[in-house]
Short mmCIF file of C-alpha atoms in Angstrom, two decimals:
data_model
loop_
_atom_site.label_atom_id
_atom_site.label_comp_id
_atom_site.label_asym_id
_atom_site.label_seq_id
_atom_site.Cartn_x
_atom_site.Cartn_y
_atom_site.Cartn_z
CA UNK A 1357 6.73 -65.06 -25.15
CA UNK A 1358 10.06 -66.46 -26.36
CA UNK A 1359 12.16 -64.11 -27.96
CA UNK A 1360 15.28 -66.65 -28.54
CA UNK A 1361 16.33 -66.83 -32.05
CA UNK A 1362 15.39 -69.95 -34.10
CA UNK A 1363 16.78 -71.11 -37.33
CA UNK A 1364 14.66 -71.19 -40.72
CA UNK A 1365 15.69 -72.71 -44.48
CA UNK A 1366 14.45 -69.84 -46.01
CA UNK A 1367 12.62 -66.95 -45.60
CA UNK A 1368 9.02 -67.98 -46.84
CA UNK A 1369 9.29 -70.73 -43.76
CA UNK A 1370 9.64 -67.28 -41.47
CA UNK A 1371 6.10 -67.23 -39.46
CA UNK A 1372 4.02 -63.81 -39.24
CA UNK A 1373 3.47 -61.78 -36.07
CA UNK A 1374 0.74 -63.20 -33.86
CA UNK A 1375 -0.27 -59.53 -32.46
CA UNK A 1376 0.63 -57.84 -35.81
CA UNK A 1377 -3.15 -56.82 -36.67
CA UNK A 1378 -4.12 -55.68 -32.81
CA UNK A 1379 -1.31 -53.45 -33.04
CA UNK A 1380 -1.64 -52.05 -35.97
CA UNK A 1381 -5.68 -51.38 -35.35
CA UNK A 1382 -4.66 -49.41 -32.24
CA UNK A 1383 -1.96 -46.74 -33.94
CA UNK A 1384 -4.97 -46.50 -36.31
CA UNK A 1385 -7.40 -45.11 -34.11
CA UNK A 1386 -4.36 -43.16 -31.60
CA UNK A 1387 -4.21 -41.39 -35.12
CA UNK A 1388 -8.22 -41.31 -35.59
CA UNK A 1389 -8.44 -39.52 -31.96
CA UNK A 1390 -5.65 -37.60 -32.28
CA UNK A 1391 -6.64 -33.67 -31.75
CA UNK A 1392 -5.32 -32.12 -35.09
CA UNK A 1393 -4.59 -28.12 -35.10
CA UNK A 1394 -3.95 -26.00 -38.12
CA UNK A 1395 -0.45 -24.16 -37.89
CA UNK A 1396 -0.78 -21.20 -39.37
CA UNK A 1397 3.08 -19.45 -40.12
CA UNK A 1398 3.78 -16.19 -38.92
CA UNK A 1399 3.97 -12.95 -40.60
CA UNK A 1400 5.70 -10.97 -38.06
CA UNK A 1401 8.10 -9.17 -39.91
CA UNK A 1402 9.46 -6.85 -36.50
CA UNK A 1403 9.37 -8.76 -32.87
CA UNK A 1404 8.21 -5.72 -31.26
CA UNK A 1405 4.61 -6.37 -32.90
CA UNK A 1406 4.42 -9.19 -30.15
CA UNK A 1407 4.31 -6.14 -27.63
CA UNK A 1408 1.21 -4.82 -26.46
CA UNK A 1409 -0.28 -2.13 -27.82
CA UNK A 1410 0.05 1.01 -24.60
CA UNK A 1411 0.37 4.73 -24.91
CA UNK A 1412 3.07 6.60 -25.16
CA UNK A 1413 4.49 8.07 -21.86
CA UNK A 1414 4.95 11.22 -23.52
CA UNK A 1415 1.28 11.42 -24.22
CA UNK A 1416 0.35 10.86 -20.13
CA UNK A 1417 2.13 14.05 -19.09
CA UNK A 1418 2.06 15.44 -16.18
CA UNK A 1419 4.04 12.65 -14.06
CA UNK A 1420 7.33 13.15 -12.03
CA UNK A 1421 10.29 12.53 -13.52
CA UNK A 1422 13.06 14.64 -12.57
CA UNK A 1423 14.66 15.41 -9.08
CA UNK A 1424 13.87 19.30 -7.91
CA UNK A 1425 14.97 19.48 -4.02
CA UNK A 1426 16.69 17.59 -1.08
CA UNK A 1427 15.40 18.25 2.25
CA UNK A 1428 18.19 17.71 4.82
CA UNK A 1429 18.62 17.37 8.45
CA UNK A 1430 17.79 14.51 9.60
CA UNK A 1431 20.80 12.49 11.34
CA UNK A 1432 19.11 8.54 11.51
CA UNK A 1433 16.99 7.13 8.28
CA UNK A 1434 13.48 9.15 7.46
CA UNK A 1435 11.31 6.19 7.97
CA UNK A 1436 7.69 8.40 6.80
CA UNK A 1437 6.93 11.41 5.47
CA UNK A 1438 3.05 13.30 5.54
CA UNK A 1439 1.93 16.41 3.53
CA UNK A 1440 -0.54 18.93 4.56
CA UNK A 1441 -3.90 18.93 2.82
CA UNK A 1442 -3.02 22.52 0.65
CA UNK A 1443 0.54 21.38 -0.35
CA UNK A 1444 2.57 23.88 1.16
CA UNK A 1445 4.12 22.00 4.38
CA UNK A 1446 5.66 18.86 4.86
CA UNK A 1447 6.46 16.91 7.99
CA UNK A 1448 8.61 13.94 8.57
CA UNK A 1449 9.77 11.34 11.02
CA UNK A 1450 13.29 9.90 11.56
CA UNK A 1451 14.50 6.92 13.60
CA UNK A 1452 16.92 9.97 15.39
CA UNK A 1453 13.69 10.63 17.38
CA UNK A 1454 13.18 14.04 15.90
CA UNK A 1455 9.90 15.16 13.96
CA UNK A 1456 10.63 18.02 11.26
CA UNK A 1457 7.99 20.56 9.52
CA UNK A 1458 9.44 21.79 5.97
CA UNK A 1459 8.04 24.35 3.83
CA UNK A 1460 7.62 21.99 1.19
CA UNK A 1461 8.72 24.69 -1.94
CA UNK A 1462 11.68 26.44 -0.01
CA UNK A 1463 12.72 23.50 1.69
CA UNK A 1464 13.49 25.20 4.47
CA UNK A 1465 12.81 23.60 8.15
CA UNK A 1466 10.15 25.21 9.99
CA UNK A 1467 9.83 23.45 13.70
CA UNK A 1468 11.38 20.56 15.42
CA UNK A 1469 9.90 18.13 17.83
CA UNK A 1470 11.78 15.81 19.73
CA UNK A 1471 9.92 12.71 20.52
CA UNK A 1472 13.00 11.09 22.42
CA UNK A 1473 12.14 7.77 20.64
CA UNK A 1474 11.83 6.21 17.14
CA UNK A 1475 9.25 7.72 14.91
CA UNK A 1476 7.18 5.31 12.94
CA UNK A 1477 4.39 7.31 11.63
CA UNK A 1478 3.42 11.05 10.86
CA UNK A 1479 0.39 11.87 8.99
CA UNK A 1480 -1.30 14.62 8.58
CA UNK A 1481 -5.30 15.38 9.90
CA UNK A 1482 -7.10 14.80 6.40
CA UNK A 1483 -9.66 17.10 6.67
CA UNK A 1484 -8.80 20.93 5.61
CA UNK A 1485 -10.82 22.66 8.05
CA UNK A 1486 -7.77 21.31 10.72
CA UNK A 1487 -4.59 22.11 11.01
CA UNK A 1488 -2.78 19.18 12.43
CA UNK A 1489 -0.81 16.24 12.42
CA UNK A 1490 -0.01 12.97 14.24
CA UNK A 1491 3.12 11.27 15.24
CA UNK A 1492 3.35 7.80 16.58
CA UNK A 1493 6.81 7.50 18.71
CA UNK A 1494 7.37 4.51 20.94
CA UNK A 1495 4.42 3.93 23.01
CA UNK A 1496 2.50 6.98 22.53
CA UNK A 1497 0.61 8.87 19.80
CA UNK A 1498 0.90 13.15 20.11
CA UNK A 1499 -0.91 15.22 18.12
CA UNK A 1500 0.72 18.57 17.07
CA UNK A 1501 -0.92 21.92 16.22
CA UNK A 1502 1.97 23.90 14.39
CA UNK A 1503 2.26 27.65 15.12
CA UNK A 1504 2.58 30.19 12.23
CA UNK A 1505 1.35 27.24 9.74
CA UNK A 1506 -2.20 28.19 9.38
CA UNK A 1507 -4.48 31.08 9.92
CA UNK A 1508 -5.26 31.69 13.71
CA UNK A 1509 -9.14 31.08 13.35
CA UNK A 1510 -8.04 27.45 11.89
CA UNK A 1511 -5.38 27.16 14.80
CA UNK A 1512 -7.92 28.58 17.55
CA UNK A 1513 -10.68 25.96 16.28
CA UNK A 1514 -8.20 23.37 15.78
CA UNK A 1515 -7.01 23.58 19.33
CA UNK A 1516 -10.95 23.59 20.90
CA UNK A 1517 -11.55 20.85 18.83
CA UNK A 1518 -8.69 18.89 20.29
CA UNK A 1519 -9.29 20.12 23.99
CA UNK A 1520 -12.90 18.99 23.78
CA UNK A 1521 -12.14 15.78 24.24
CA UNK A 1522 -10.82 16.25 28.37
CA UNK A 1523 -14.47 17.41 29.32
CA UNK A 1524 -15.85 14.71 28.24
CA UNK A 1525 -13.50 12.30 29.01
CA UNK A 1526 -14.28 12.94 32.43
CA UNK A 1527 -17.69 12.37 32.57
CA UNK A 1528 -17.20 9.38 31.02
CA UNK A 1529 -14.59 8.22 33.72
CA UNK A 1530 -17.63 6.99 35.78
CA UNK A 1531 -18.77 4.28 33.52
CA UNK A 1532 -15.48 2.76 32.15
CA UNK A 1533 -15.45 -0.72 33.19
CA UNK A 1534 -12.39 -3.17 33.72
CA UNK A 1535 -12.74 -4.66 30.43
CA UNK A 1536 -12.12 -1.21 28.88
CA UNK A 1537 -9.12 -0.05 26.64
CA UNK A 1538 -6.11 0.21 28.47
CA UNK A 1539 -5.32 3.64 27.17
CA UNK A 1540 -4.82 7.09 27.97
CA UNK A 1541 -4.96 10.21 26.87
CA UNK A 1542 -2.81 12.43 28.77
CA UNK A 1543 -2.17 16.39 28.66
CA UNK A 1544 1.28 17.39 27.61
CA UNK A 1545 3.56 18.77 30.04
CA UNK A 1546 4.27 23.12 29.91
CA UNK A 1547 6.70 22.36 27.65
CA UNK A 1548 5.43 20.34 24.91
CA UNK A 1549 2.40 22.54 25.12
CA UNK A 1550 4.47 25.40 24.04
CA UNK A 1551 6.01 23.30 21.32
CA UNK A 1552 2.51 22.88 19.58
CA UNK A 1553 1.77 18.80 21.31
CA UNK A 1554 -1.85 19.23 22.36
CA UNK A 1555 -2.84 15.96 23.45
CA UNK A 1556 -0.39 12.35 24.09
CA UNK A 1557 -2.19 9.14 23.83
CA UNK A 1558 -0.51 6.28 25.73
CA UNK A 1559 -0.83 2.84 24.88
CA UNK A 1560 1.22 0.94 26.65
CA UNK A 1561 2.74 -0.80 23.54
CA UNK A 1562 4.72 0.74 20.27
CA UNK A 1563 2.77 2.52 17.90
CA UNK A 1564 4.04 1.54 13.92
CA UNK A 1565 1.09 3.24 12.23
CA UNK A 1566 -1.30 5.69 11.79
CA UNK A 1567 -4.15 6.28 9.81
CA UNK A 1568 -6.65 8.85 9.53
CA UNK A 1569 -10.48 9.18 8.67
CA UNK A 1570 -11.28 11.36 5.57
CA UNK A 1571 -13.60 13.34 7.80
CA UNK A 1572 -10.71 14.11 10.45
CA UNK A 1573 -12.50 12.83 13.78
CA UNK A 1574 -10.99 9.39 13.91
CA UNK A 1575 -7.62 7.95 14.13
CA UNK A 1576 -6.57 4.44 13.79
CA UNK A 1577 -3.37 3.10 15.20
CA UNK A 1578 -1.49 0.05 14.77
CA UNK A 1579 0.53 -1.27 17.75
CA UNK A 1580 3.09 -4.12 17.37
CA UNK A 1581 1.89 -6.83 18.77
CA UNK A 1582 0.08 -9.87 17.57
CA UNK A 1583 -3.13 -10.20 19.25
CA UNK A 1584 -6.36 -8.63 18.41
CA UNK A 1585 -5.48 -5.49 20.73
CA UNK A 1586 -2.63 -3.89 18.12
CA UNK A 1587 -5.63 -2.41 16.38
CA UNK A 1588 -7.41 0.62 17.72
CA UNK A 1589 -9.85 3.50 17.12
CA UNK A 1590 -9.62 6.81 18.66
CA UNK A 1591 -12.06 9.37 18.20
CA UNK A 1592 -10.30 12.64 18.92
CA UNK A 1593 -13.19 15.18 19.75
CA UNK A 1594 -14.21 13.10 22.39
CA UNK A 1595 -11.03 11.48 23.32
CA UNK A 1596 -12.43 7.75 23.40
CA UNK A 1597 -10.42 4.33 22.35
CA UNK A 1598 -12.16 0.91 21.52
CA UNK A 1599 -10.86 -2.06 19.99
CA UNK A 1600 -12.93 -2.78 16.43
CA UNK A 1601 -12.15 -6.39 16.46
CA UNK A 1602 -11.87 -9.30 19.47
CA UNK A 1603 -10.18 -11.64 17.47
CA UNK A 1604 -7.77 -10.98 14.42
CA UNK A 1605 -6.31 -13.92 12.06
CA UNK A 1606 -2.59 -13.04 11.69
CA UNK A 1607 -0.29 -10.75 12.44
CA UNK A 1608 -1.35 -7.08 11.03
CA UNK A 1609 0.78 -5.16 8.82
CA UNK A 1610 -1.38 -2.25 7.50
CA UNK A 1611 -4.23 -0.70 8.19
CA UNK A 1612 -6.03 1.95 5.80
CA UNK A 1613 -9.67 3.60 6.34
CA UNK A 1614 -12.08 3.26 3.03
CA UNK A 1615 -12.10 6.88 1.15
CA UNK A 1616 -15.88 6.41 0.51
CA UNK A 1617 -17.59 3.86 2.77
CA UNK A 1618 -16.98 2.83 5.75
CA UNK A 1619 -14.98 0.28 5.58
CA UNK A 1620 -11.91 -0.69 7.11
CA UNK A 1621 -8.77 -2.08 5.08
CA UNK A 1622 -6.97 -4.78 7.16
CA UNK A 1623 -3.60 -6.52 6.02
CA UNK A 1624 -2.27 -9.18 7.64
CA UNK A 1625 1.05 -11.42 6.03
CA UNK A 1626 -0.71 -12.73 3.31
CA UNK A 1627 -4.17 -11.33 3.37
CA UNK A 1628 -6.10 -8.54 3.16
CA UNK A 1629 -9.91 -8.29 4.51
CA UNK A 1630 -12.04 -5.31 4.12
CA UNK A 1631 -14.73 -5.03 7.37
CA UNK A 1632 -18.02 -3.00 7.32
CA UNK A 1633 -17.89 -1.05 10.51
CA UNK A 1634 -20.92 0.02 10.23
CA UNK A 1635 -22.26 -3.46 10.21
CA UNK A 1636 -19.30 -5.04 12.09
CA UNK A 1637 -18.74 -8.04 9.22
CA UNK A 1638 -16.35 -8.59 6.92
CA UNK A 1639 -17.01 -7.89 3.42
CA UNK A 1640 -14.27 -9.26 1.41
CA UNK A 1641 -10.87 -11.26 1.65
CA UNK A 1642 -8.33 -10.89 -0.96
CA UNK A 1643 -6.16 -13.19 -1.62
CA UNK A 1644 -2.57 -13.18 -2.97
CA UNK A 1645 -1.19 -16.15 -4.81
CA UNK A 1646 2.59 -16.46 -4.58
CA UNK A 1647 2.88 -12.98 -2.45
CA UNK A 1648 4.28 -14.37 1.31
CA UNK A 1649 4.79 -11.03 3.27
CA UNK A 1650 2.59 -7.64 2.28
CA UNK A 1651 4.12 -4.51 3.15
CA UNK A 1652 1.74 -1.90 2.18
CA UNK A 1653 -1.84 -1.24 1.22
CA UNK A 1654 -3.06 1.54 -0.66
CA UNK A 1655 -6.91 2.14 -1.86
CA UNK A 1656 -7.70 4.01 -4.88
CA UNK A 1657 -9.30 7.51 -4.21
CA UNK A 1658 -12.69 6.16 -6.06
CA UNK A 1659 -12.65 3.43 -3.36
CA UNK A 1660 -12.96 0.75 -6.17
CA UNK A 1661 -9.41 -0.47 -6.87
CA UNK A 1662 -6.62 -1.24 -4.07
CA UNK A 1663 -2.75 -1.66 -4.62
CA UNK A 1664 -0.77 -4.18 -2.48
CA UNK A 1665 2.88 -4.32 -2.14
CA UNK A 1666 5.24 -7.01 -0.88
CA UNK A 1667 8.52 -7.74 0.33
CA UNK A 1668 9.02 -9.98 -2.31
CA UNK A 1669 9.16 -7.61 -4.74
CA UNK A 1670 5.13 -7.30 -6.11
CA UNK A 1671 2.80 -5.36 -6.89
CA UNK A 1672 -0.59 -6.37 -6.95
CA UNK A 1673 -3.55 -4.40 -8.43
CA UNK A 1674 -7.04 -5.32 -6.96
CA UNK A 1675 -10.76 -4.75 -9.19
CA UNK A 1676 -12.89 -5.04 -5.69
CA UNK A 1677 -15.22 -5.18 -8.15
CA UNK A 1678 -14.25 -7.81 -10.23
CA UNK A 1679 -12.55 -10.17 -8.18
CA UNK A 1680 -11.10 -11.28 -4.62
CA UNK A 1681 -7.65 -12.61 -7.13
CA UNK A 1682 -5.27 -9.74 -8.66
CA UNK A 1683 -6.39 -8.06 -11.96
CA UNK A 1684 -2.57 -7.43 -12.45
CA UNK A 1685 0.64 -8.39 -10.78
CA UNK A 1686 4.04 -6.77 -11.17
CA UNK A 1687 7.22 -7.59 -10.29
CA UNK A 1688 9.70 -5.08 -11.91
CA UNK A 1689 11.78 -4.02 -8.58
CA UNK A 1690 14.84 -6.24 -7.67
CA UNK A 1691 14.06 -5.71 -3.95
CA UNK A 1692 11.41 -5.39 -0.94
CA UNK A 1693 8.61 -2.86 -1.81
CA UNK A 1694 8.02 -0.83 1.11
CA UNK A 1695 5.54 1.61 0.26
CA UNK A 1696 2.92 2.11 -2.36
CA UNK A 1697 1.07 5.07 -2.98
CA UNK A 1698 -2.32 6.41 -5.15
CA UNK A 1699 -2.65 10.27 -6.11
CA UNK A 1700 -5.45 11.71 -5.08
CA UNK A 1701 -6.22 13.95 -8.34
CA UNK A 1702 -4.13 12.57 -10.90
CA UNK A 1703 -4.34 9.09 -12.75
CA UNK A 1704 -0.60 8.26 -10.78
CA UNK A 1705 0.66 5.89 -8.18
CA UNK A 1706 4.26 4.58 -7.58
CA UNK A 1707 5.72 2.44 -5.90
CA UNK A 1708 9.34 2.62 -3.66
CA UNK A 1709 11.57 -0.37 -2.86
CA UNK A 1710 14.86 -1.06 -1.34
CA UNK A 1711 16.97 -1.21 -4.52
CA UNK A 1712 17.16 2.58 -4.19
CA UNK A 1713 14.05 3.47 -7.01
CA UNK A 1714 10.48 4.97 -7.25
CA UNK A 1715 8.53 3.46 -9.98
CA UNK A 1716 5.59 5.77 -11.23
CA UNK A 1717 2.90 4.43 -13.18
CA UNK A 1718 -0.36 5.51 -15.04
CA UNK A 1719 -3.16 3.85 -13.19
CA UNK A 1720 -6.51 5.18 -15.07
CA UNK A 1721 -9.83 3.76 -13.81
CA UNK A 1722 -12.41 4.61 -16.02
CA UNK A 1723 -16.38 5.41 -15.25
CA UNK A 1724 -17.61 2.42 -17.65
CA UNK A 1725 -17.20 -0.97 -15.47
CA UNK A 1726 -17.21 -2.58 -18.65
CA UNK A 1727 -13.24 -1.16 -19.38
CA UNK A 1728 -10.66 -2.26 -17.28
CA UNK A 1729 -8.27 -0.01 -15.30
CA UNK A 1730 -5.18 1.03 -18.12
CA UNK A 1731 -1.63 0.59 -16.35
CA UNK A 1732 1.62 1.79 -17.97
CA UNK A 1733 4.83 1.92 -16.46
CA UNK A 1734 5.96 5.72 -16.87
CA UNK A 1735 9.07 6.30 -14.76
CA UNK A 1736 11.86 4.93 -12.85
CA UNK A 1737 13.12 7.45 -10.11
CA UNK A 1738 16.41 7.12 -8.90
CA UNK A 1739 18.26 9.15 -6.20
CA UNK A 1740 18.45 7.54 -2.96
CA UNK A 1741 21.48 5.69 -1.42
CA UNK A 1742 21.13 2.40 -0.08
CA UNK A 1743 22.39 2.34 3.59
CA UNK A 1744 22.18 -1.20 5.50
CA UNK A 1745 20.25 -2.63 2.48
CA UNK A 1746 17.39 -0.50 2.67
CA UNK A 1747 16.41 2.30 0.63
CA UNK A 1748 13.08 4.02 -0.32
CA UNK A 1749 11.45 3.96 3.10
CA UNK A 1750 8.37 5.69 2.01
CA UNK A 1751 6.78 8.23 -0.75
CA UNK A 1752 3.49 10.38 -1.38
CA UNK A 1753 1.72 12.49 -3.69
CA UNK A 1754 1.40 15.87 -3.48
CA UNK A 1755 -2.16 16.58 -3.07
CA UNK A 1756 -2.63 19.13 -5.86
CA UNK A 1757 0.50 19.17 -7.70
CA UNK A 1758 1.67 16.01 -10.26
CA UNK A 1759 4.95 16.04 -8.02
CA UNK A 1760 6.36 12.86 -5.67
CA UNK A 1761 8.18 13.39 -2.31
CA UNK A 1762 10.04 10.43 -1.24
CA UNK A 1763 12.18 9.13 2.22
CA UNK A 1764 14.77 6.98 2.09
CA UNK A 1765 17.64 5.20 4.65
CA UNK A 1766 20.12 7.59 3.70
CA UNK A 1767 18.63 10.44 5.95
CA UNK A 1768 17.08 12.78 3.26
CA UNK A 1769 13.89 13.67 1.31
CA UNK A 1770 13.36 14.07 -2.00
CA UNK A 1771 10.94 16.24 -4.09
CA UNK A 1772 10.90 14.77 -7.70
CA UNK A 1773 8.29 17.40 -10.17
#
């Protein structure tokens, strides 16, 4: 294994290389082995033939896509928004501690409700037959029966339906034992009672979020805290609380019911689990590669697709039916997605972030399980200011129109048709 140079007479006295033939064997069969693959060359005579082959947004009219109305009054940022099951009112919360009803068409504001305290959460009661709404401020959760909103035989049932709940709340008194919910449902004082608040429920610990049942009766509320007692469910005809779960993994974020079964949509940072309540077990964990903080959860009104949003800018679509991985993930915003949102009668949902934007998109899910879901960026919505680097706080659907309502930092709301 000397390499030093020696000297030769000539060049026929030169001696071969000893390992000449074992090398030359093995490039033979690295080239026998080799995987060969046929380049074919390219025809593509335009690069937009590389593009996939979607609709035209012109052809998946009606969408939003055009600003109509500003709703103002608010002093402090409009953190949610709710709208009434037949589209004509609108309520909102603010963090100046005020809840506002708006006739949604006229834009002009109907009642006022100060809550002395930070609203997280309106919504509205789901089911049609009721006429009102709920507002989570600080460490309590009021429902409000708005006068001259609704006929009086749907405010007069509304109201027994909600008042039900004392009687037999206090027969019930007897059997509560220590290890019961620490929470209380109190009767307003005169005044609020004039104002339309029927009923307060104290928990003892800030409320962030509220979600209703489909059928009306139950209420779930999300308190922020990180044990297993930040989840509740209230059943307001009987004016009960109970905690669903003894022991949660994570810190919840969201919590949605199930439009058709009943299940229960829980998101935690970087998970989302779907429980049979029913059957008290969990019947599905989703997980998100790459996503590290979810903001919002959203289920599709069929109950078989879900939309999750992030604060690092994505969007993931979910086939519960396919898969516990995304069927497609989007990243198009250039900040934190705060809310996400389905319509409930047409093939829509967008999406609102803190770069200032509402992105609508086609989201059709078809009857055959053999096609997947079509998605098509239609719209990018742009209004809002940015205050304190937020922006697009929340947004909804109107539930029979094609039109969006959005919140945002700046203190106003914005109907886009």
């Amino acid at each position: 294994r000397s390499f030093l140079p020696e000297d030769f007479g000539s060049l026929r006295l030169v001696p071969g290389y000893s390992q000449f033939i074992q090398e030359r064997f093995q490039r033979c069969l690295d080239l026998y082995l080799a995987p060969r693959a046929v380049k074919k060359p390219s025809n593509l005579q335009n690069a937009e033939e590389l593009m996939p082959k979607l609709p035209d947004p012109r052809d998946l009219r009606p969408f939003p896509s055009a600003e109509s109305l500003v709703y103002r009054g608010h002093t402090g940022r409009v953190r949610t928004i709710s709208v009434d099951p037949t589209g004509l009112w609108l309520v909102s919360g603010s963090d100046d501690g005020t809840v506002r009803l708006w006739e949604l068409i006229s834009g002009r504001c109907a009642g006022i409700w100060d809550l002395k305290d930070v609203v997280h959460m309106v919504a509205w009661n789901p089911n049609p037959d009721l006429c009102m709404f709920a507002a989570a401020a600080g460490g309590r959760v009021v429902l409000v029966v708005p006068a001259d909103v609704c006929a009086d035989h749907t405010r007069l049932a509304t109201d027994e339906f909600v008042r039900a709940g004392f009687g037999s709340q206090a027969k019930d008194d007897e059997e509560v034992d220590d290890s019961a919910v620490k929470v209380s449902w109190d009767t307003p004082t005169s005044a609020e009672q004039a104002a339309g608040i029927r009923v307060c429920i104290s928990m003892h610990m800030t409320a962030k979020s509220v979600a209703w049942h489909r059928r009306g009766d139950y209420l779930a509320t999300l308190a922020a805290t990180s044990n297993a007692s930040s989840v509740l469910i209230h059943q307001v005809s009987k004016h009960k609380s109970q905690h669903p779960f003894r022991r949660l993994k994570g810190v919840v974020q969201n919590i949605r019911f199930h439009p058709t079964r009943p299940w229960f949509v829980v998101s935690t940072q970087r998970y989302v689990r779907i429980y049979n309540l029913m059957q008290q077990a969990l019947v599905k964990t989703l997980l998100l590669p790459g996503v590290k903080w979810i903001s919002s959860v959203d289920v599709h009104p069929q109950g078989d697709n879900l939309i999750v949003g992030s604060y690092d800018r994505r969007l993931a679509w979910f086939d519960l039916d396919l898969s516990s991985k995304p069927y497609r993930s989007i990243r198009y915003h250039s900040q934190a997605i705060r809310q996400v949102q389905f319509s409930r009668r047409f093939p829509l949902f967008a999406t609102a972030s803190d770069d200032g934007s509402i992105q609508v998109y086609h989201g059709m899910v078809y009857q055959d399980l053999n096609q997947n879901p079509l998605i098509v960026p239609l719209k990018i919505l742009r209004g809002h200011e940015i205050h304190n680097s937020l922006g697009v706080l929340d947004c909804v659907f109107h539930p029979v129109q094609p039109w969006l309502l959005s919140s945002g930092a700046d203190g106003t709301i914005r109907l886009w048709t």
